[in-house]
Amino acid sequence: MSKKELWHRHLGAYGICVNDEKLLVIQKGGGPYLGRYDLPGGTIEAHESLTEAVLRECLEEAGINVQIDENVGVCDYLVPYELPKRGTSHIHHVAVFYSVKYIGGMLTMTTEKFEGQDSLGALWVPIEEMTADNSSPLVLQAVKVDKNRKIIH
């Protein structure tokens, strides 16, 4: 008998920040992209717009302030990942991407821990070093966006 698939839909907003051929990424300490580079961003809180979520998440996860340039598209990912608290076996991850510009702050190499925080810290990584082995699908998409300024499916 096969196990029934139970899906959780996750909507997140993410910032793509490129500086000197390097992409701003966080190191994931939890979730389906554990141990990989990911984009700063995540869940939109109650009474928060998509852009407000990106600004807040960049500050919380990377320690920097950014300015929104433009929405560059939306992608979704179907990810096998068990969430015992929710009783789910898969995530339908819907990601809204924004190009952002660094405007200030000190990059955080370690982040403050609180419920829901899964970033281990942020760093600038050369774009050419991003691979499927070390990066989330969001980062791989961001590399395509950086070259073309819009989401390519």
Coordinates of C-alpha atoms in Angstrom, one line a residue:
M1 CA 0.0 0.0 0.0
S2 CA 1.4 3.4 -1.0
K3 CA 1.5 6.3 1.4
K4 CA -1.0 9.0 0.6
E5 CA 0.5 12.3 -0.4
L6 CA -0.6 15.3 1.7
W7 CA 0.4 18.7 0.3
H8 CA 1.2 22.0 2.0
R9 CA 1.2 25.2 -0.1
H10 CA 3.8 27.7 0.9
L11 CA 3.8 31.2 -0.6
G12 CA 6.9 33.2 -0.2
A13 CA 8.5 36.5 -1.4
Y14 CA 12.2 36.5 -2.2
G15 CA 14.9 39.1 -3.0
I16 CA 17.5 38.7 -5.8
C17 CA 20.4 40.9 -5.0
V18 CA 23.5 40.8 -7.3
N19 CA 26.6 42.8 -6.6
D20 CA 29.9 42.5 -8.5
E21 CA 28.9 39.2 -10.1
K22 CA 28.0 37.8 -6.7
L23 CA 24.5 36.7 -5.5
L24 CA 23.3 37.4 -1.9
V25 CA 22.4 34.0 -0.4
I26 CA 21.6 32.6 2.9
Q27 CA 22.8 29.2 4.3
K28 CA 19.8 27.1 5.1
G29 CA 19.7 25.4 8.5
G30 CA 16.3 23.8 8.1
G31 CA 13.4 23.1 5.7
P32 CA 13.5 21.3 2.4
Y33 CA 16.6 23.1 1.2
L34 CA 18.7 22.3 4.3
G35 CA 22.4 22.6 3.7
R36 CA 22.0 24.6 0.5
Y37 CA 22.2 28.2 -0.5
D38 CA 18.9 29.9 -0.7
L39 CA 17.5 33.4 -1.4
P40 CA 16.7 35.7 1.5
G41 CA 12.9 35.8 1.8
G42 CA 10.0 33.7 2.9
T43 CA 6.6 33.7 4.4
I44 CA 4.4 36.8 4.1
E45 CA 3.1 37.7 7.6
A46 CA -0.4 38.9 8.3
H47 CA -1.1 42.4 7.1
E48 CA 2.2 42.5 5.1
S49 CA 2.6 43.1 1.4
L50 CA 4.9 41.0 -0.8
T51 CA 7.4 43.8 -1.0
E52 CA 7.3 44.4 2.8
A53 CA 8.0 40.7 3.3
V54 CA 11.1 40.9 1.1
L55 CA 12.4 44.0 2.9
R56 CA 11.8 42.4 6.3
E57 CA 13.3 39.0 5.4
C58 CA 16.5 40.6 3.9
L59 CA 17.0 42.4 7.1
E60 CA 16.2 39.4 9.4
E61 CA 18.1 36.8 7.4
A62 CA 21.0 38.8 5.9
G63 CA 21.2 41.9 8.1
I64 CA 21.0 44.3 5.2
N65 CA 18.5 46.9 3.9
V66 CA 17.5 46.7 0.3
Q67 CA 15.4 48.6 -2.1
I68 CA 12.9 46.9 -4.4
D69 CA 13.7 47.3 -8.1
E70 CA 11.0 45.3 -9.7
N71 CA 9.0 42.1 -9.6
V72 CA 10.7 39.7 -12.0
G73 CA 8.2 36.8 -11.9
V74 CA 6.7 33.9 -10.1
C75 CA 7.6 30.2 -10.1
D76 CA 6.4 27.2 -8.2
Y77 CA 8.2 24.0 -7.1
L78 CA 6.8 20.7 -6.0
V79 CA 9.1 19.4 -3.3
P80 CA 8.9 16.1 -1.4
Y81 CA 9.3 17.1 2.3
E82 CA 7.6 15.8 5.4
L83 CA 6.2 18.3 7.9
P84 CA 5.2 16.1 10.8
K85 CA 3.5 19.1 12.7
R86 CA 1.2 19.5 9.7
G87 CA 1.0 15.9 8.7
T88 CA 2.1 16.7 5.1
S89 CA 4.4 14.8 2.8
H90 CA 5.1 17.4 0.1
I91 CA 5.3 21.2 -0.3
H92 CA 3.9 23.2 -3.2
H93 CA 6.3 26.1 -2.9
V94 CA 5.1 29.3 -4.7
A95 CA 7.9 31.9 -4.9
V96 CA 7.4 35.5 -6.0
F97 CA 10.8 37.0 -7.0
Y98 CA 11.9 40.7 -6.8
S99 CA 15.2 42.1 -8.0
V100 CA 16.5 44.2 -5.1
K101 CA 19.4 46.6 -4.6
Y102 CA 21.6 46.7 -1.6
I103 CA 21.4 50.1 0.2
G104 CA 23.0 49.5 3.6
G105 CA 23.7 47.4 6.7
M106 CA 26.3 44.9 7.6
L107 CA 26.0 41.4 6.2
T108 CA 25.0 38.9 9.0
M109 CA 27.2 35.8 9.1
T110 CA 25.0 34.4 11.8
T111 CA 21.4 35.2 12.5
E112 CA 19.3 35.6 15.6
K113 CA 17.3 32.5 16.3
F114 CA 13.5 32.6 16.6
E115 CA 10.6 30.4 15.7
G116 CA 10.5 30.0 11.9
Q117 CA 14.1 31.3 11.4
D118 CA 16.0 28.8 9.2
S119 CA 18.9 31.0 8.0
L120 CA 22.3 30.2 9.4
G121 CA 23.6 33.5 8.0
A122 CA 24.2 35.3 4.7
L123 CA 27.1 35.6 2.3
W124 CA 27.9 36.8 -1.2
V125 CA 28.7 33.9 -3.5
P126 CA 30.0 34.2 -7.1
I127 CA 27.2 33.4 -9.5
E128 CA 29.2 30.8 -11.4
E129 CA 29.6 28.7 -8.2
M130 CA 25.8 28.1 -8.0
T131 CA 25.0 24.4 -8.8
A132 CA 22.1 22.1 -8.3
D133 CA 24.2 20.3 -5.6
N134 CA 24.7 23.4 -3.4
S135 CA 21.7 25.6 -4.2
S136 CA 18.0 25.6 -3.9
P137 CA 15.8 25.7 -7.0
L138 CA 15.1 29.4 -6.1
V139 CA 18.8 30.3 -6.3
L140 CA 19.1 28.5 -9.7
Q141 CA 16.1 30.4 -10.9
A142 CA 17.7 33.7 -9.7
V143 CA 20.8 33.0 -11.7
K144 CA 18.6 32.8 -14.8
V145 CA 16.7 36.0 -13.8
D146 CA 20.0 37.9 -13.3
K147 CA 21.0 37.2 -16.9
N148 CA 17.6 37.8 -18.4
R149 CA 15.7 40.2 -16.0
K150 CA 12.6 38.0 -16.1
I151 CA 11.6 34.5 -15.0
I152 CA 12.4 31.9 -17.6
H153 CA 10.5 28.6 -17.4

